[in-house]
PDB file of C-alpha atoms in Angstrom:
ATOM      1  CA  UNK G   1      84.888 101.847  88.619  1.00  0.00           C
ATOM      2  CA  UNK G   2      87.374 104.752  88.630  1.00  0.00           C
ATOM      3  CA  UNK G   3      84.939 107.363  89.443  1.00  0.00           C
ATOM      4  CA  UNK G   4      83.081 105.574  92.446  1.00  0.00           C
ATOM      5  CA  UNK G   5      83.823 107.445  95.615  1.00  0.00           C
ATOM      6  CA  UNK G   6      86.564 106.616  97.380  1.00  0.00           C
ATOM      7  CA  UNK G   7      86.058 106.613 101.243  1.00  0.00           C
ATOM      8  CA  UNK G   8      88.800 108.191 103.362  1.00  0.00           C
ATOM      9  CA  UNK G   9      89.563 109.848 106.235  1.00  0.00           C
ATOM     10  CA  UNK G  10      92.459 111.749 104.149  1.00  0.00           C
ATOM     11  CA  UNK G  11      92.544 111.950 100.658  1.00  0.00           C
ATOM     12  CA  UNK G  12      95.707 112.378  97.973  1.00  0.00           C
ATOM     13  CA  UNK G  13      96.953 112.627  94.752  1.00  0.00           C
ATOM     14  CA  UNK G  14     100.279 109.935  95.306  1.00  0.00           C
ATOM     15  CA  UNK G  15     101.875 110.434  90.863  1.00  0.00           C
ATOM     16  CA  UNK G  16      98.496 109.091  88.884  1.00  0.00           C
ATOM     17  CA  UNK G  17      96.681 107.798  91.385  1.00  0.00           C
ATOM     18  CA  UNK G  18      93.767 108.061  94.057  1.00  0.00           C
ATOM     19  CA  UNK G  19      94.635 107.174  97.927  1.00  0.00           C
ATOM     20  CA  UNK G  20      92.861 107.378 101.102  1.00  0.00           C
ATOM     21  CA  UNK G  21      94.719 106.895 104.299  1.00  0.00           C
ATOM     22  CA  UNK G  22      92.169 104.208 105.774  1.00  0.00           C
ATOM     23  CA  UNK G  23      94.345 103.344 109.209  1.00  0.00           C
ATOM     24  CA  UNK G  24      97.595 105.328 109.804  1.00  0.00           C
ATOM     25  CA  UNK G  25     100.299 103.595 111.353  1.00  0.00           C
ATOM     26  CA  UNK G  26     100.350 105.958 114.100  1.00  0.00           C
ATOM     27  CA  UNK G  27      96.933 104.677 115.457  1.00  0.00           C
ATOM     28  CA  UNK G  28      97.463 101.710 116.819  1.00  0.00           C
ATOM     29  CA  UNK G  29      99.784  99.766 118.979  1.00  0.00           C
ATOM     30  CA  UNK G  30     101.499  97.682 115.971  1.00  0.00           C
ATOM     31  CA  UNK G  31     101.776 100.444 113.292  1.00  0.00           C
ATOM     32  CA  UNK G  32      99.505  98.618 111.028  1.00  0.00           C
ATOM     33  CA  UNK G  33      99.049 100.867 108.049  1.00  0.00           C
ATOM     34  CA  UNK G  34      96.055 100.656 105.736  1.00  0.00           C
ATOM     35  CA  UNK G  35      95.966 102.812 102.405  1.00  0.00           C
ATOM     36  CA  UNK G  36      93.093 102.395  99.989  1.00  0.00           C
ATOM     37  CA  UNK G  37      94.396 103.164  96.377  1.00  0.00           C
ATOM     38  CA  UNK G  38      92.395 103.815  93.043  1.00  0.00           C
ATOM     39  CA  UNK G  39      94.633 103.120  90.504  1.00  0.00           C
ATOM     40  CA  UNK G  40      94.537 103.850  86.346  1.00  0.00           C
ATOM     41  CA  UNK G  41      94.733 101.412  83.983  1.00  0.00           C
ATOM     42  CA  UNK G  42      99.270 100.920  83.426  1.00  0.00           C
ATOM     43  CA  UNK G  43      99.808 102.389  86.482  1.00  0.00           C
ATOM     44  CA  UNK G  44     103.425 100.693  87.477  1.00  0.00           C
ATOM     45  CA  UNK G  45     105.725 101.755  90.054  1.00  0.00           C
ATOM     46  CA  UNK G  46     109.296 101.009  89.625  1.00  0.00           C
ATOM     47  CA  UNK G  47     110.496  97.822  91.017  1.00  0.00           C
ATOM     48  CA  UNK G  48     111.592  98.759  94.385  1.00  0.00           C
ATOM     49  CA  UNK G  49     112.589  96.716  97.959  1.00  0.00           C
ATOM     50  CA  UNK G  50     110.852  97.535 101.207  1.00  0.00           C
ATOM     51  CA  UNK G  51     113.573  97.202 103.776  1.00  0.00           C
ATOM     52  CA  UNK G  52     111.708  97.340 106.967  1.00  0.00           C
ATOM     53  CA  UNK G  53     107.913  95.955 105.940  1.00  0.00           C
ATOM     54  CA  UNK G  54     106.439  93.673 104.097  1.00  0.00           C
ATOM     55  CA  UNK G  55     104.081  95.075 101.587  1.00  0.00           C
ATOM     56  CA  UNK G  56     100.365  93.157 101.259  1.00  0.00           C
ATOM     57  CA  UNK G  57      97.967  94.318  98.323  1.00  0.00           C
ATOM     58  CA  UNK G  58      94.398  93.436  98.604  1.00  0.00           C
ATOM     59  CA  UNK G  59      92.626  93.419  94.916  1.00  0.00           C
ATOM     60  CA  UNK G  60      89.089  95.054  95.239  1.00  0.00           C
ATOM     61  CA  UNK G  61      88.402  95.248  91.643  1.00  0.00           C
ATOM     62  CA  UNK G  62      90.329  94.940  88.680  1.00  0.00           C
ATOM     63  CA  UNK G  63      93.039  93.190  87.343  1.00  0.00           C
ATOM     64  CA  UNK G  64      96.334  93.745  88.363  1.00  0.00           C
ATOM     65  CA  UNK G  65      99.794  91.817  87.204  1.00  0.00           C
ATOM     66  CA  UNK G  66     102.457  91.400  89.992  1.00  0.00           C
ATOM     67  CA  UNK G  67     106.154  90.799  90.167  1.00  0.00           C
ATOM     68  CA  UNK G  68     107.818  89.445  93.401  1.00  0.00           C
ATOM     69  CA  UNK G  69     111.234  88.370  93.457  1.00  0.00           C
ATOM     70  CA  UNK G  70     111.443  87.744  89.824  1.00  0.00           C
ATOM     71  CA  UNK G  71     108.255  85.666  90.122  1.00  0.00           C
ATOM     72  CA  UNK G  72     105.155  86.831  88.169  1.00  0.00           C
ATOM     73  CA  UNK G  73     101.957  86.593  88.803  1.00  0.00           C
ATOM     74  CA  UNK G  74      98.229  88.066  87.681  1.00  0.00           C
ATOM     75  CA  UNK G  75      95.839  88.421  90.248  1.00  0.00           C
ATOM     76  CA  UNK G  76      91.700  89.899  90.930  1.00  0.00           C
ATOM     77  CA  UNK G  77      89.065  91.346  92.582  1.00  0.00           C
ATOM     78  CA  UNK G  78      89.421  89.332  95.800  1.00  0.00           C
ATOM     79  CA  UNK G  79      93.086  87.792  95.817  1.00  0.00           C
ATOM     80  CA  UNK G  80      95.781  89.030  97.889  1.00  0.00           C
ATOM     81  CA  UNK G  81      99.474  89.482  97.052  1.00  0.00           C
ATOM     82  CA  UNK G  82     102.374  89.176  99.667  1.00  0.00           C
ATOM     83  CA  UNK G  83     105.620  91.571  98.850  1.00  0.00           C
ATOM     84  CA  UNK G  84     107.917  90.350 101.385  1.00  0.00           C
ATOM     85  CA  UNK G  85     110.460  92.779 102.945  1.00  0.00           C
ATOM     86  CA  UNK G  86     113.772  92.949 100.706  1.00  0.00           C
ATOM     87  CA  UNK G  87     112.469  91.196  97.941  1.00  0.00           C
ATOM     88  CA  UNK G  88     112.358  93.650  94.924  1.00  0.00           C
ATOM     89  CA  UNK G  89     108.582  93.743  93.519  1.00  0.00           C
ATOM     90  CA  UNK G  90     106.519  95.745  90.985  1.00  0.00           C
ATOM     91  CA  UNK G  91     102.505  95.575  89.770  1.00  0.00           C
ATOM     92  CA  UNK G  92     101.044  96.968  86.297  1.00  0.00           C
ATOM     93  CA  UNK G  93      96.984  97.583  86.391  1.00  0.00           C
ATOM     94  CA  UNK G  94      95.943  95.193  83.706  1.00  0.00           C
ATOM     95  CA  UNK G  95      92.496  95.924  83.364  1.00  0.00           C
ATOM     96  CA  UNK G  96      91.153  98.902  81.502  1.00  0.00           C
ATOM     97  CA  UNK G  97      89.181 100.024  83.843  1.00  0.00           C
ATOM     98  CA  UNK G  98      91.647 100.427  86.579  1.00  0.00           C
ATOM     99  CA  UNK G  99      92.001  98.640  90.176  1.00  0.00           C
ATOM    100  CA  UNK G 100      90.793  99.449  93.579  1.00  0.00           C
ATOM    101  CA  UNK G 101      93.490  97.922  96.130  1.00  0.00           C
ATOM    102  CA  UNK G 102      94.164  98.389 100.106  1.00  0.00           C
ATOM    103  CA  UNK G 103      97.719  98.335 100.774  1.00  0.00           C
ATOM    104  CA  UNK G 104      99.015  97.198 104.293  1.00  0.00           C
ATOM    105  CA  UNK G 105     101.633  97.315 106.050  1.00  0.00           C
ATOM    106  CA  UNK G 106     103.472  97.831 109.273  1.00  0.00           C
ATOM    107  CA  UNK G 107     105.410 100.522 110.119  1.00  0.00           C
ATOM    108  CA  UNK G 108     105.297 104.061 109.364  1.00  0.00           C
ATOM    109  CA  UNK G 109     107.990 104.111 106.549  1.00  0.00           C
ATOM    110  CA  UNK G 110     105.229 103.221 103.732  1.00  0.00           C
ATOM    111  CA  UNK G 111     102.643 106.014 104.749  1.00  0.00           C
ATOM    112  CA  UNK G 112     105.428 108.217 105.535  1.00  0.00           C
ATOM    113  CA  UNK G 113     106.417 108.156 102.125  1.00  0.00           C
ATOM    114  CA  UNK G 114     103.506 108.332 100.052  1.00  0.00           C
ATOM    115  CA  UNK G 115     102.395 111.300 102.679  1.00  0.00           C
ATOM    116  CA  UNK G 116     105.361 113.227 101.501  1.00  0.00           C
ATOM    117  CA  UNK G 117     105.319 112.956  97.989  1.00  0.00           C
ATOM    118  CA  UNK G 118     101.597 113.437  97.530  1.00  0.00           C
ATOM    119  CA  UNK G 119      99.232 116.601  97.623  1.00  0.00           C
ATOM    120  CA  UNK G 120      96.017 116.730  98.813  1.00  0.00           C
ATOM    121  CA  UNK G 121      93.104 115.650  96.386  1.00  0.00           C
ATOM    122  CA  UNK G 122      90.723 118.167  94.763  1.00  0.00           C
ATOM    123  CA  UNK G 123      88.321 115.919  93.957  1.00  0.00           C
ATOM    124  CA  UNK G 124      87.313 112.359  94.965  1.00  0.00           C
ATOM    125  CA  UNK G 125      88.692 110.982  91.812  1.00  0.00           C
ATOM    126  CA  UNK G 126      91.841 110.191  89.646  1.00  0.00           C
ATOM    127  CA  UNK G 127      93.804 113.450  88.726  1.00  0.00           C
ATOM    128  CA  UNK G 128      94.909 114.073  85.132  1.00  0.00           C
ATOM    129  CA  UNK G 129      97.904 111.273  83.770  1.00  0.00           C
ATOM    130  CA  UNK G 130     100.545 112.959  83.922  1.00  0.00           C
ATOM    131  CA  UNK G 131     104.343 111.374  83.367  1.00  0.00           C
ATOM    132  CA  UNK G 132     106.880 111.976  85.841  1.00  0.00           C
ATOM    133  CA  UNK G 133     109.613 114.189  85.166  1.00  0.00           C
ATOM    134  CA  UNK G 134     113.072 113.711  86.128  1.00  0.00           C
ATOM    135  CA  UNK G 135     112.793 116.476  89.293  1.00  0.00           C
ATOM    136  CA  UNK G 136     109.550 114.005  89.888  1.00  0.00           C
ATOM    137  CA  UNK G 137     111.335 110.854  89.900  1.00  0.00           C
ATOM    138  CA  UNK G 138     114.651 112.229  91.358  1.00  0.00           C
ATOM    139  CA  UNK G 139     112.002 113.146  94.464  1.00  0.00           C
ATOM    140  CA  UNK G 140     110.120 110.273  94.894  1.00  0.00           C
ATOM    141  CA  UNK G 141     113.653 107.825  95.113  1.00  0.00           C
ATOM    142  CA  UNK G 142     114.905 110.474  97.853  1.00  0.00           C
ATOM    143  CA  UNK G 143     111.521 110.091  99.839  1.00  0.00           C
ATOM    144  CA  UNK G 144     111.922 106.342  99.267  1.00  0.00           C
ATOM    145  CA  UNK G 145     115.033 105.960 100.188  1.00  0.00           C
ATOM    146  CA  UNK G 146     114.764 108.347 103.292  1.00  0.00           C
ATOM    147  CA  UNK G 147     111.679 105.376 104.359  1.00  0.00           C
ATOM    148  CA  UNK G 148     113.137 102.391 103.865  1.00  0.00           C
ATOM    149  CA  UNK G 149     112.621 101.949 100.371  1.00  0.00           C
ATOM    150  CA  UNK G 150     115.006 101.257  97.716  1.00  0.00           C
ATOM    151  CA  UNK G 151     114.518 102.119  93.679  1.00  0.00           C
ATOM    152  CA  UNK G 152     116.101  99.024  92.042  1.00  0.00           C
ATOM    153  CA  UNK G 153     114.923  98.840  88.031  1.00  0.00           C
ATOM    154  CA  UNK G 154     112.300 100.486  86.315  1.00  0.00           C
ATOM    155  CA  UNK G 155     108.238 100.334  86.043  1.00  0.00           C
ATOM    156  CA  UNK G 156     106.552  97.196  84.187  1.00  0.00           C
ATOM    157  CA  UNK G 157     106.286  98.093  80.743  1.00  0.00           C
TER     158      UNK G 157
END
């Protein structure tokens, strides 16, 4: 699944992962953001709290195991998961071969940040794993915090 092309209008390399910006927020009247995401198998961002969006992932393929407000749930190809604004939230790609996902949301704090702390894509494909190191993570909870979102705990393990 993970080395299908990935159809964008933009694409990056946001930490391990594939986006495409499908919609930016900037064009349309509402700000409705749509990001299409290829995503490695135990990919987790840390738990973090939108505070001006609510955060909707739409599972293409894959398996993918959320966290919302201390509630868990798994979800598929074909479900949809609801992070509502300023409740803390988290996912972990369960399936080995990875997840396809849109992202939406509203607002340009979302894109803003994942525009920022991303660099353009070589290749129409994952890049390398790579972990983070601290200068990586220090960066990426600035550029959150500068859009709205807040670092609150740690990555699923």
């Amino acid at each position: 699944m993970i080395n299908r092309t990935i159809a964008g209008k933009e694409l990056l390399w946001f930490n391990n992962t594939l986006v495409a910006i499908q919609v930016s927020s900037a064009e349309g009247e509402d700000g409705i953001c749509v990001i299409e995401h290829r995503l490695p198998y135990g990919d987790s961002p840390p738990l973090h709290v939108h505070r001006n969006e609510d955060e909707i992932f739409h599972i293409l393929e894959g398996r993918m195991r959320f966290v919302v407000d201390g509630r868990e749930r798994v979800a598929g190809a074909g479900e949809t998961i609801v992070a509502p604004k300023g409740q803390p939230h988290t996912y972990r790609v369960e399936s080995p071969e990875g997840a396809h996902t849109l992202t939406v949301t509203r607002g340009a704090n979302f894109e803003t940040m994942v525009r920022l702390a991303s660099r353009p894509a070589e290749r129409p494909e994952l890049p390398r794993p790579a972990a983070p190191t601290p200068e990586m993570i220090a960066a990426l909870t600035r550029l959150c915090g500068e859009n709205g979102i807040d670092i609150v705990g740690a990555p699923m393990g």
